[in-house]
Coordinates of C-alpha atoms in Angstrom, one line a residue:
Chain A
M2 CA 165.3 291.2 145.7
A3 CA 167.4 293.7 147.0
D4 CA 169.6 296.5 145.1
G5 CA 172.2 295.3 143.2
L6 CA 176.0 296.3 142.9
R7 CA 176.6 300.0 141.8
L8 CA 178.8 300.5 138.8
R9 CA 181.1 303.5 138.5
T10 CA 183.6 304.3 135.9
A11 CA 185.8 307.5 135.2
L12 CA 188.5 307.9 132.7
D13 CA 192.1 309.1 133.6
K14 CA 191.8 311.4 130.2
A15 CA 188.5 311.4 129.0
Y16 CA 189.6 312.8 125.3
R17 CA 192.1 311.2 123.2
P18 CA 193.8 312.5 120.4
L19 CA 193.0 312.0 116.8
Q20 CA 196.2 310.3 115.7
G21 CA 198.2 307.6 117.0
E22 CA 197.8 305.1 119.5
F23 CA 196.6 306.4 123.0
L24 CA 197.2 304.6 126.6
T25 CA 193.5 305.1 128.6
T26 CA 193.0 304.1 132.3
V27 CA 189.5 302.9 133.3
L28 CA 188.7 303.0 136.8
V29 CA 185.9 300.5 137.5
E30 CA 184.4 300.8 140.9
L31 CA 182.2 298.7 142.2
T32 CA 179.8 299.0 145.5
P33 CA 177.6 296.6 147.1
P34 CA 174.1 297.9 148.8
R35 CA 174.1 297.7 152.2
A36 CA 170.7 296.0 152.7
L37 CA 171.7 292.7 151.2
T38 CA 171.8 289.9 153.7
R39 CA 174.8 288.1 155.4
L40 CA 175.7 284.8 153.7
P41 CA 176.8 282.1 156.2
L42 CA 180.2 280.9 156.0
N43 CA 181.9 277.4 155.2
L44 CA 185.0 278.3 156.7
G45 CA 188.6 276.2 156.7
L46 CA 191.3 276.4 159.2
L47 CA 194.6 275.6 157.8
L48 CA 197.2 275.4 160.6
D49 CA 201.2 275.0 160.3
T50 CA 202.3 272.7 162.9
S51 CA 205.9 272.0 161.9
E52 CA 208.4 272.3 164.4
S53 CA 209.0 275.5 164.0
M54 CA 205.8 276.1 165.5
N55 CA 206.7 275.0 169.0
G56 CA 206.0 276.6 172.2
E57 CA 204.6 280.1 171.7
K58 CA 203.8 280.3 168.5
L59 CA 201.6 276.8 168.6
R60 CA 200.4 278.0 172.0
R61 CA 199.0 281.3 170.1
A62 CA 197.9 278.9 167.4
R63 CA 195.5 277.0 169.6
E64 CA 194.0 280.1 171.3
A65 CA 193.4 281.8 168.4
A66 CA 191.6 279.0 166.2
T67 CA 189.5 278.1 169.5
A68 CA 188.5 281.8 169.8
L69 CA 187.2 282.0 166.4
I70 CA 185.5 278.6 166.3
A71 CA 183.7 279.9 169.2
A72 CA 182.7 283.1 167.6
L73 CA 180.8 281.1 164.7
S74 CA 176.9 280.8 164.0
P75 CA 175.0 278.0 163.9
Q76 CA 174.4 278.1 160.3
D77 CA 178.1 278.1 159.8
L78 CA 180.0 275.3 158.8
V79 CA 183.8 274.7 159.9
T80 CA 186.8 272.5 159.0
L81 CA 190.3 272.2 160.8
V82 CA 193.2 270.9 158.8
V83 CA 196.6 270.9 160.5
F84 CA 200.1 270.0 158.3
N85 CA 203.9 269.4 158.8
S86 CA 205.4 266.2 157.4
E87 CA 202.0 265.2 156.6
A88 CA 198.6 266.8 156.8
R89 CA 196.1 265.9 158.9
T90 CA 192.2 266.5 159.1
L91 CA 191.4 267.5 163.0
L92 CA 187.6 268.4 162.1
H93 CA 186.0 267.5 159.3
S94 CA 183.6 270.1 157.9
A95 CA 180.8 270.4 160.2
P96 CA 178.0 272.9 161.3
A97 CA 179.5 275.2 164.1
G98 CA 178.1 274.8 167.9
A99 CA 178.8 273.3 171.2
A100 CA 179.8 269.8 170.1
T101 CA 182.0 270.9 167.1
E102 CA 183.8 273.3 169.7
Q103 CA 184.7 271.0 171.8
Q104 CA 185.8 268.2 169.3
A105 CA 188.2 270.9 168.0
A106 CA 189.4 272.3 171.5
E107 CA 190.1 268.7 172.2
A108 CA 192.2 268.1 169.2
L109 CA 193.9 271.3 169.4
R110 CA 194.6 270.6 173.4
H111 CA 196.6 267.0 172.2
L112 CA 198.4 268.9 169.0
A113 CA 202.5 268.7 169.0
A114 CA 204.3 271.0 166.5
E115 CA 206.9 268.7 164.9
G116 CA 208.0 267.4 161.7
V117 CA 208.7 269.8 158.7
T118 CA 206.4 272.1 156.7
S119 CA 204.7 270.3 153.8
L120 CA 202.2 272.6 152.6
L121 CA 201.0 271.2 149.6
P122 CA 199.1 268.2 150.9
G123 CA 197.7 270.7 153.5
I124 CA 196.3 272.8 150.7
E125 CA 194.7 269.9 149.0
S126 CA 193.1 268.5 152.3
I127 CA 191.5 271.7 153.0
F128 CA 190.1 272.7 149.8
Y129 CA 188.6 268.8 149.8
E130 CA 186.9 269.3 152.8
V131 CA 185.6 273.1 151.9
S132 CA 184.6 272.7 148.5
R133 CA 182.6 269.8 149.6
H134 CA 180.2 272.7 151.1
A135 CA 181.0 275.5 148.7
G136 CA 178.4 277.3 146.9
P137 CA 176.4 280.5 146.1
D138 CA 174.7 280.3 149.3
R139 CA 177.9 280.2 151.6
T140 CA 180.8 282.0 151.4
S141 CA 183.9 279.7 151.2
F142 CA 187.0 280.9 152.8
V143 CA 190.3 279.3 153.9
L144 CA 192.7 281.3 156.7
L145 CA 196.1 279.5 156.4
L146 CA 198.7 280.1 158.9
S147 CA 202.4 279.7 158.7
D148 CA 205.8 280.3 160.1
G149 CA 207.9 278.6 157.4
Y150 CA 208.8 278.0 153.9
P151 CA 207.0 275.0 152.4
T152 CA 209.2 272.0 151.9
T153 CA 208.8 268.9 150.5
V154 CA 207.8 266.0 152.4
N155 CA 211.7 265.1 152.6
G156 CA 211.9 268.2 154.4
Y157 CA 213.9 270.2 151.6
V158 CA 212.8 273.7 150.8
D159 CA 210.0 273.5 148.1
E160 CA 211.3 275.7 145.4
D161 CA 208.7 275.5 142.8
R162 CA 206.0 276.9 144.5
D163 CA 204.0 277.5 141.1
P164 CA 201.7 274.1 142.0
Y165 CA 200.4 275.8 145.0
V166 CA 199.5 279.2 143.4
R167 CA 198.0 277.4 140.2
R168 CA 195.9 274.8 143.1
V169 CA 194.9 277.9 144.6
D170 CA 193.7 280.2 141.6
R171 CA 191.9 276.3 140.4
E172 CA 189.6 276.6 143.4
M173 CA 188.9 280.0 143.1
H174 CA 188.1 279.9 139.9
E175 CA 186.0 276.9 140.3
R176 CA 184.7 276.6 143.3
G177 CA 184.6 280.1 144.4
I178 CA 186.8 279.5 147.4
S179 CA 188.8 282.3 149.0
L180 CA 192.2 282.0 150.8
T181 CA 194.2 284.5 153.6
C182 CA 197.3 283.8 154.4
I183 CA 198.7 284.7 157.6
G184 CA 202.3 284.8 157.7
L185 CA 203.5 284.2 161.7
G186 CA 206.8 285.7 163.6
D187 CA 209.7 286.9 161.5
A188 CA 209.1 287.4 157.9
A189 CA 213.0 286.1 157.2
N190 CA 212.0 282.7 158.1
Y191 CA 209.1 282.4 155.5
D192 CA 208.4 283.2 152.2
Q193 CA 206.0 286.7 152.6
G194 CA 206.1 287.2 148.5
F195 CA 204.9 283.7 147.9
L196 CA 202.2 283.7 150.8
R197 CA 201.2 286.9 149.4
R198 CA 200.9 285.0 145.6
L199 CA 199.0 282.6 147.3
A200 CA 196.6 285.0 148.8
D201 CA 196.3 287.1 145.8
S202 CA 195.4 283.8 143.6
G203 CA 192.6 283.1 146.4
N204 CA 191.3 286.5 146.4
G205 CA 191.9 287.1 149.5
Q206 CA 194.5 289.0 152.2
F207 CA 198.1 288.3 153.0
L208 CA 198.6 289.6 156.7
Y209 CA 202.0 289.9 158.5
C210 CA 201.6 288.9 162.0
P211 CA 205.2 289.5 163.6
E212 CA 204.2 290.0 167.0
L213 CA 202.8 286.4 168.8
T214 CA 200.0 288.2 170.8
D215 CA 198.4 290.1 167.7
L216 CA 197.6 286.5 166.2
T217 CA 194.1 286.4 167.7
A218 CA 193.2 289.8 167.0
Q219 CA 194.5 289.5 163.5
F220 CA 192.6 286.4 163.2
G221 CA 189.1 288.4 164.7
A222 CA 189.7 291.5 162.1
E223 CA 189.5 288.5 159.4
F224 CA 187.0 286.8 160.4
A225 CA 184.8 289.8 160.9
R226 CA 186.0 290.7 157.5
I227 CA 184.9 287.6 155.9
Q228 CA 181.2 287.9 157.8
R229 CA 180.4 290.4 156.3
T230 CA 180.2 288.9 152.9
V231 CA 177.0 289.6 151.1
L232 CA 177.7 288.9 147.6
N233 CA 179.2 285.9 145.9
E234 CA 181.1 284.8 142.8
V235 CA 181.1 288.7 141.5
T236 CA 182.7 288.6 137.7
L237 CA 184.0 292.0 135.9
T238 CA 183.3 291.5 132.4
A239 CA 185.4 294.5 130.1
R240 CA 183.7 293.8 126.4
H241 CA 183.3 295.2 123.0
L242 CA 186.8 296.4 124.0
G243 CA 188.1 299.2 121.4
G244 CA 192.3 298.2 122.2
E245 CA 194.3 296.3 123.6
V246 CA 194.2 295.9 127.7
R247 CA 197.5 296.6 128.8
R248 CA 197.1 295.7 132.5
L249 CA 194.5 295.1 135.0
W250 CA 194.9 295.9 139.1
R251 CA 192.9 295.9 141.8
V252 CA 193.3 299.2 143.4
Y253 CA 190.7 299.3 146.1
P254 CA 190.7 298.5 148.8
E255 CA 194.5 296.5 148.6
K256 CA 196.8 297.0 145.0
K257 CA 196.7 293.9 143.0
L258 CA 198.0 293.2 139.8
F259 CA 196.4 290.0 137.7
D260 CA 198.9 288.2 135.7
D261 CA 197.0 286.1 133.5
L262 CA 193.9 288.0 132.0
D263 CA 191.4 285.4 130.4
L264 CA 191.2 287.8 126.8
R265 CA 188.2 285.6 124.9
G266 CA 188.1 288.0 121.5
D267 CA 187.4 291.6 122.5
A268 CA 186.1 290.6 126.1
L269 CA 187.9 290.3 129.4
S270 CA 186.4 288.5 132.3
V271 CA 188.0 288.4 135.5
P272 CA 186.2 286.5 138.5
L273 CA 186.2 289.0 141.6
G274 CA 185.3 286.5 144.6
T275 CA 183.5 288.3 147.1
F276 CA 181.8 291.4 148.4
Q277 CA 182.0 292.7 151.8
E278 CA 179.2 294.7 153.2
G279 CA 179.9 298.5 152.7
Q280 CA 183.2 297.8 151.2
P281 CA 183.4 298.7 147.7
Q282 CA 186.2 297.6 145.2
A283 CA 187.9 299.4 142.5
Y284 CA 189.9 298.3 139.2
L285 CA 192.1 300.1 137.2
L286 CA 192.2 298.8 133.5
D287 CA 194.6 300.0 131.0
I288 CA 193.7 300.0 127.7
V289 CA 195.8 301.0 124.2
T290 CA 193.3 302.1 121.7
P291 CA 195.0 302.0 117.8
E292 CA 195.1 304.9 115.7
P293 CA 191.1 305.8 114.8
P294 CA 190.7 305.1 111.5
A295 CA 189.0 308.4 110.4
A296 CA 190.5 311.3 111.9
Q297 CA 187.6 313.1 112.7
P298 CA 186.2 314.6 115.9
G299 CA 183.9 313.2 118.1
R300 CA 182.6 310.2 120.8
A301 CA 183.7 306.8 120.7
R302 CA 183.0 303.8 122.7
L303 CA 186.0 302.5 124.3
L304 CA 184.5 299.5 126.1
E305 CA 181.4 298.2 128.1
V306 CA 181.5 297.2 131.5
E307 CA 179.6 294.4 133.0
A308 CA 179.5 292.8 136.4
T309 CA 177.7 289.5 137.6
W310 CA 176.7 288.2 140.7
L311 CA 174.2 285.8 142.7
D312 CA 171.6 287.2 144.4
E313 CA 169.6 284.5 146.5
G314 CA 170.4 281.9 143.9
R315 CA 169.4 284.3 140.9
A316 CA 171.9 285.6 138.3
R317 CA 171.9 289.2 138.1
Q318 CA 174.3 291.9 136.4
A319 CA 174.8 295.7 136.0
T320 CA 176.4 297.3 132.6
V321 CA 177.8 300.5 132.1
P322 CA 179.0 301.8 128.6
V323 CA 182.1 303.7 128.5
V324 CA 182.8 306.7 126.1
Y325 CA 185.6 308.3 125.2
E326 CA 186.1 311.5 123.1
L327 CA 188.6 312.5 119.8
T328 CA 189.5 315.6 119.5
D329 CA 192.6 317.9 118.7
N330 CA 191.7 320.7 121.2
E331 CA 194.8 320.6 123.2
R332 CA 193.3 321.9 126.4
A333 CA 191.0 319.4 126.4
L334 CA 193.7 316.6 126.0
A335 CA 195.6 318.0 128.7
Q336 CA 192.6 317.5 131.5
R337 CA 193.3 314.8 134.0
N338 CA 191.0 313.2 136.3
P339 CA 193.0 313.6 139.7
E340 CA 191.1 310.4 141.0
V341 CA 192.4 308.2 138.6
V342 CA 195.8 309.8 138.5
R343 CA 196.0 309.4 142.0
L344 CA 194.7 305.5 141.9
A345 CA 197.2 304.7 138.9
T346 CA 200.2 306.3 141.2
E347 CA 199.1 303.8 143.9
C348 CA 199.6 300.9 141.5
I349 CA 202.6 302.0 140.5
D350 CA 204.2 302.5 144.3
A351 CA 203.1 299.1 144.0
L352 CA 204.8 297.8 141.5
L353 CA 207.8 299.5 142.8
E354 CA 207.5 297.7 146.0
E355 CA 207.6 294.4 143.6
Q356 CA 210.3 295.8 142.3
L357 CA 212.4 296.9 145.3
E358 CA 211.9 292.8 146.7
S359 CA 213.2 291.8 143.4
A360 CA 216.4 294.2 143.8
V361 CA 216.9 292.7 147.4
S362 CA 216.5 288.9 146.5
G363 CA 219.0 289.6 143.8
G364 CA 221.4 291.4 146.4
D365 CA 221.8 294.4 143.8
R366 CA 222.5 297.4 145.6
A367 CA 222.4 299.8 142.8
R368 CA 219.1 298.9 142.1
Q369 CA 217.9 299.1 145.4
T370 CA 218.8 302.1 146.2
A371 CA 217.4 303.3 142.6
V372 CA 214.1 302.0 143.3
L373 CA 214.3 303.4 147.0
A374 CA 214.7 306.6 145.6
R375 CA 211.8 306.6 142.7
K376 CA 209.4 304.9 145.4
K377 CA 210.1 307.8 148.2
Q378 CA 209.1 310.1 145.6
L379 CA 205.7 308.3 145.4
T380 CA 204.7 307.5 148.8
K381 CA 205.5 311.7 149.6
R382 CA 203.5 312.6 146.6
L383 CA 200.5 310.3 148.2
G384 CA 201.1 311.8 151.3
K385 CA 201.9 307.8 153.0
V386 CA 204.2 308.7 156.1
E387 CA 204.7 305.7 157.8
A388 CA 205.9 304.1 154.0
T389 CA 208.0 307.1 153.6
R390 CA 209.6 306.5 157.1
V391 CA 210.1 302.6 156.0
L392 CA 211.9 303.7 153.2
E393 CA 214.3 306.2 154.5
E394 CA 215.2 303.3 157.2
M395 CA 216.2 301.3 154.1
E396 CA 218.6 303.9 152.7
A397 CA 219.7 304.9 155.7
T398 CA 220.3 300.6 156.0
L399 CA 222.1 301.2 152.5
D400 CA 223.9 304.2 153.4
Q401 CA 225.6 302.4 156.2
G402 CA 226.4 299.3 154.1
G403 CA 223.7 297.6 156.0
Q404 CA 221.5 294.5 154.1
I405 CA 217.6 295.5 153.5
T406 CA 215.8 293.0 155.9
Q407 CA 212.9 290.9 154.9
D408 CA 211.0 292.5 158.0
A409 CA 211.6 296.1 156.6
L410 CA 210.5 294.6 153.3
A411 CA 207.5 293.3 155.1
R412 CA 206.5 296.7 156.6
S413 CA 207.2 298.2 153.5
S414 CA 204.7 296.4 152.1
Q415 CA 202.0 296.6 154.8
A416 CA 202.3 300.4 154.2
T417 CA 202.3 300.1 150.5
R418 CA 199.4 297.5 149.7
P419 CA 196.2 299.1 151.2
T420 CA 194.6 302.2 149.5
E421 CA 193.2 304.9 151.4
R422 CA 189.5 305.2 151.0
L423 CA 188.6 306.7 147.6
G424 CA 187.2 310.0 147.9
Chain B
M11 CA 206.9 309.2 124.3
R12 CA 209.9 308.6 125.7
C13 CA 211.1 308.2 129.3
P14 CA 213.5 311.1 130.8
E15 CA 214.5 308.7 133.4
C16 CA 215.5 305.7 131.2
G17 CA 214.7 306.1 127.9
Q18 CA 211.9 303.6 127.2
T19 CA 209.7 304.7 124.5
N20 CA 205.9 304.5 126.2
V21 CA 202.3 304.8 124.5
A22 CA 201.1 308.4 124.2
G23 CA 198.9 308.6 126.8
S24 CA 201.0 306.9 129.9
L25 CA 200.8 308.5 132.8
F26 CA 203.9 306.4 134.0
C27 CA 206.9 304.6 132.5
E28 CA 206.3 301.1 131.5
R29 CA 209.7 300.4 132.4
C30 CA 211.0 302.0 135.6
G31 CA 207.6 304.1 136.8
A32 CA 208.7 307.4 136.8
D33 CA 206.2 309.9 136.3
L34 CA 205.9 311.1 132.9
S35 CA 203.5 314.3 133.7
A36 CA 206.3 316.3 132.8
V37 CA 205.9 314.6 129.4
Q38 CA 202.4 315.3 129.1
P39 CA 200.6 316.6 127.7
A40 CA 199.7 313.9 125.3
A41 CA 198.4 316.4 122.7
D42 CA 201.9 318.3 122.4
P43 CA 203.9 317.4 120.2
P44 CA 206.8 314.8 120.9
P45 CA 210.0 316.5 121.9
P46 CA 211.7 318.0 119.2
G47 CA 214.9 316.4 119.6
W48 CA 218.3 317.4 118.1
S49 CA 220.4 315.8 114.9
C50 CA 224.0 315.9 115.9
P51 CA 226.0 318.6 113.6
H52 CA 228.7 315.8 113.7
C53 CA 227.3 312.6 112.7
D54 CA 223.8 313.7 112.5
H55 CA 222.3 311.2 114.9
G56 CA 218.8 311.8 116.1
N57 CA 219.0 312.4 119.9
P58 CA 216.1 313.2 122.3
A59 CA 215.8 316.3 123.4
A60 CA 217.0 315.2 127.1
N61 CA 220.3 314.7 125.8
V62 CA 222.9 317.0 126.2
V63 CA 225.1 315.1 124.1
C64 CA 225.0 312.9 121.3
E65 CA 224.4 309.2 122.6
A66 CA 226.3 308.1 119.3
C67 CA 229.0 310.4 119.3
G68 CA 229.6 312.2 122.3
Q69 CA 229.4 315.0 120.9
R70 CA 227.4 318.4 122.3
P71 CA 225.2 319.9 119.5
A72 CA 225.6 323.2 118.0
G73 CA 225.3 326.2 119.9
S74 CA 225.0 324.4 123.3
P75 CA 227.3 326.3 126.4
P76 CA 230.2 324.1 127.3
P77 CA 230.1 322.2 130.8
S78 CA 230.7 325.0 133.7
S79 CA 234.3 324.4 134.8
P80 CA 235.4 321.7 132.7
P81 CA 238.0 319.6 134.7
D82 CA 240.9 317.9 133.7
P83 CA 239.9 314.2 133.5
V84 CA 243.4 312.9 133.4
A85 CA 243.8 315.0 136.4
E86 CA 241.1 313.3 138.5
P87 CA 241.8 311.1 141.1
A88 CA 241.0 307.7 140.1
G89 CA 237.7 307.5 142.9
P90 CA 234.9 305.8 141.1
A91 CA 232.5 308.4 142.4
R92 CA 234.7 310.9 140.9
L93 CA 234.8 309.7 137.8
V94 CA 231.1 310.5 136.8
E95 CA 231.9 314.0 137.1
A96 CA 235.2 313.6 135.4
A97 CA 233.4 312.9 132.1
G98 CA 232.1 316.1 132.1
V99 CA 228.8 315.4 130.8
R100 CA 225.3 315.7 132.6
L101 CA 225.5 314.7 136.4
P102 CA 223.0 312.1 137.6
D103 CA 220.3 313.5 139.9
P104 CA 221.6 313.0 143.8
A105 CA 219.2 309.6 144.1
E106 CA 221.0 308.2 140.7
A107 CA 224.4 309.6 141.9
I108 CA 223.8 307.3 145.2
A109 CA 222.9 304.2 142.7
V110 CA 226.5 305.0 141.3
A111 CA 228.7 305.8 144.3
T112 CA 230.4 302.6 145.8
T113 CA 229.3 301.8 149.1
P114 CA 231.1 299.7 151.8
G115 CA 228.2 297.1 151.1
Q116 CA 229.3 297.1 147.1
L117 CA 232.7 296.3 148.0
A118 CA 231.8 292.8 149.3
T119 CA 228.9 292.0 146.5
G120 CA 230.8 293.4 143.4
P121 CA 231.2 291.7 140.2
R122 CA 233.6 289.2 140.1
K123 CA 235.4 287.7 137.4
G124 CA 234.1 284.7 136.2
K125 CA 230.5 285.3 138.0
V126 CA 229.0 288.0 135.7
K127 CA 228.4 287.9 132.0
L128 CA 227.2 290.7 129.4
I129 CA 223.7 290.2 127.7
V130 CA 223.2 291.9 124.2
E131 CA 219.7 293.9 124.7
Q132 CA 219.8 296.5 121.5
G133 CA 221.9 294.8 118.5
M134 CA 221.7 292.3 115.3
V135 CA 221.9 289.0 117.5
I136 CA 219.7 289.6 120.9
G137 CA 220.5 287.6 124.1
K138 CA 224.1 286.7 122.9
Q139 CA 225.9 286.1 126.2
Y140 CA 229.5 287.1 126.8
L141 CA 230.7 285.3 130.3
L142 CA 233.5 287.8 131.7
T143 CA 236.4 285.5 132.5
A144 CA 239.6 287.5 132.2
D145 CA 241.1 290.0 134.3
E146 CA 241.1 292.1 131.2
M147 CA 239.1 292.0 128.0
L148 CA 239.0 294.3 124.7
V149 CA 235.8 295.1 123.3
G150 CA 235.7 295.4 119.9
R151 CA 235.5 294.1 116.1
E152 CA 237.2 292.0 114.4
D153 CA 239.7 293.1 111.6
A154 CA 240.2 290.1 109.2
S155 CA 243.2 292.2 107.1
E156 CA 245.7 292.5 110.7
Q157 CA 244.2 289.1 112.0
F158 CA 242.6 290.7 114.8
V159 CA 240.2 289.5 117.4
P160 CA 239.0 291.2 120.5
D161 CA 238.1 289.1 123.7
I162 CA 234.3 290.5 123.3
D163 CA 233.9 290.5 119.6
L164 CA 230.9 292.6 118.4
T165 CA 231.7 291.8 115.0
G166 CA 228.2 291.4 113.3
L167 CA 226.1 293.2 116.3
D168 CA 226.4 297.1 115.2
E169 CA 226.2 298.0 111.7
G170 CA 229.3 299.5 112.1
Y171 CA 229.5 301.7 115.3
V172 CA 232.0 299.9 117.1
H173 CA 235.5 300.3 116.8
R174 CA 238.1 297.7 116.6
R175 CA 239.1 298.7 120.1
H176 CA 236.4 300.4 121.8
A177 CA 236.5 299.6 125.1
R178 CA 238.3 297.4 127.8
L179 CA 236.9 295.4 130.7
T180 CA 239.0 294.8 133.9
F181 CA 238.4 293.3 137.2
E182 CA 240.3 295.0 140.4
G183 CA 239.4 292.9 143.0
S184 CA 235.5 293.0 143.4
F185 CA 235.6 296.2 140.9
L186 CA 234.6 295.6 137.2
F187 CA 235.9 298.6 135.3
V188 CA 235.1 299.9 132.0
T189 CA 237.7 302.1 129.9
H190 CA 236.3 303.7 126.7
L191 CA 239.6 303.6 124.4
G192 CA 239.2 307.1 122.6
G193 CA 237.3 306.2 119.8
H194 CA 234.6 308.6 118.1
N195 CA 231.7 306.2 118.5
R196 CA 230.9 306.4 122.2
T197 CA 231.1 304.1 125.0
F198 CA 228.0 304.4 127.4
V199 CA 227.0 303.4 130.9
N200 CA 223.4 303.4 131.8
N201 CA 222.9 306.0 128.7
R202 CA 225.4 308.2 129.8
P203 CA 228.8 309.1 127.6
I204 CA 231.8 308.1 129.9
A205 CA 235.1 309.7 129.6
D206 CA 238.0 308.6 127.0
H207 CA 240.6 306.7 129.0
L208 CA 238.7 306.3 132.4
A209 CA 238.0 303.4 134.1
H210 CA 234.8 303.4 135.1
P211 CA 232.9 301.5 137.6
L212 CA 230.2 298.9 136.5
N213 CA 227.5 297.3 138.7
V214 CA 225.4 294.2 138.2
G215 CA 222.3 295.5 136.0
D216 CA 224.3 298.3 134.9
A217 CA 223.3 298.6 130.6
V218 CA 226.4 299.6 128.7
R219 CA 226.7 300.8 125.0
F220 CA 229.4 300.2 122.7
G221 CA 228.3 302.3 119.3
K222 CA 224.9 301.4 118.9
V223 CA 225.6 297.7 120.4
V224 CA 223.6 297.8 124.4
L225 CA 224.5 294.9 126.7
R226 CA 223.3 294.3 130.0
L227 CA 225.9 293.1 133.2
V228 CA 224.2 290.0 134.9
E229 CA 225.3 287.7 137.4
A230 CA 226.3 284.6 135.9
T231 CA 224.1 281.6 136.9

């Protein structure tokens, strides 16, 4: 059995005062070992073939899908589903190889772009195919490519998108199937916030691909990332909580705020999905502890962090207790861990990005200006040159009486979401 | 721990404001006692230290210097951006000033009659809504003896801090203005008192406080 996940924790403040409620931010970093074996893939490709994909987009999608299927190993499984007014399974889940490659190429060659963007049946079909082979010994992943708003079968834009997110979330929780979404073309034509929510629910990534010529490379990069998966069904549990969990973020490699926390008694459990070789993940947990019953200096347990995962079919775990110290020493209380503070700053930057998107969609210009100013302060402090430049462009647009475009928002999001490698 | 930007009360130890994301490191260290604040010599209202005027009555604390070169509010031109300075109170920082100032885009997207409403955020009946449907509306509280009822009646919402004729809301094209009608208990926009008898522009999202009642201007759906 190989070495397991390594757990590291740190607090933004190692001390807390003797009186009052107090918020402590806990960093939990999980690092997979390098020696683990890569797992075979159980891959699903879900392609939008609605009318808006006609022409260059469909040609590029064909190319990217063909190249990806050709890159699979014989032990991998692949399935291909397309959706427009209805969903069609072009290739049922089958082992990769020359025969499968040929079958997929043939089906893709005769593909036409027509109809509306009926995404939900597509999601149902692809999960049906992939879930038949999902399990701890395979990396189950779905790649979704779309260029438009999801519609009902009648062609109206489907405003109720929660069922899509719930479906993806359920597959992630129950079957461990991850989902990555690729938005193709002009961001004004699709709902990037929705695709990002889907990807977040599926513990995958949202990839913004405005240039059609980049699509094959985007597929390739995501495929390379998925291929490096070495651990499945990783779960993070915080137990013996000494206070109320206020918020949980994934902060590295990309920011994600967890919406619905599964709190049971004094324990919080979160499925983290897959881990890739050489790719640590870091999480921030905000905990508000109540006033200590006795105002006495000394050490106290804040929580216990536990990671569980499957290794060659066997359940494994690692546990780390997290303690802090109660004191009235003001110098000690003023200490901050710069690494945790920086990561918390990254999270607030991501939160402001969401506020900016909300202000733009609501047409509230005063709020857009105020959020932009605050966000720019943070991106400058974080040394994010590209993100700051995009924000300054947006400020100039507003100053000139213009509107912030979806494309500018997408670029800002792309510059905001990733977090630089931990120190 | 009170946010110096938006006034939100945050749990001690917070690195950033829960509401607006402002950096609270200046309010740290957590071990420090809370900002001392000050008690208004005129109305005895307890104010956070950051306030330069009383948030309840608009008066300055004892011994504080008067605003430099106090402008004559009446003589000021009525441009919306100028009114912020004309109030003679703490100026917003440049980023906020941009948010307050009118831009060409706002002319097209400003609050419109019948399309915006005020929702009570702080007061005795949180969530109560007032759709703004007339060109001009008086904000205040009822006076049964004079059989006087204002258009926006805050009676029962404020524990007595709203005047009978407290403020006036006026639509002018795509602008909505609020004018404080001179009473002792002030009118605030985004936590800052506005000048007496001068129209102050409102944008969707602004928080307006009459006495102790806080209402948020939102689009009516």
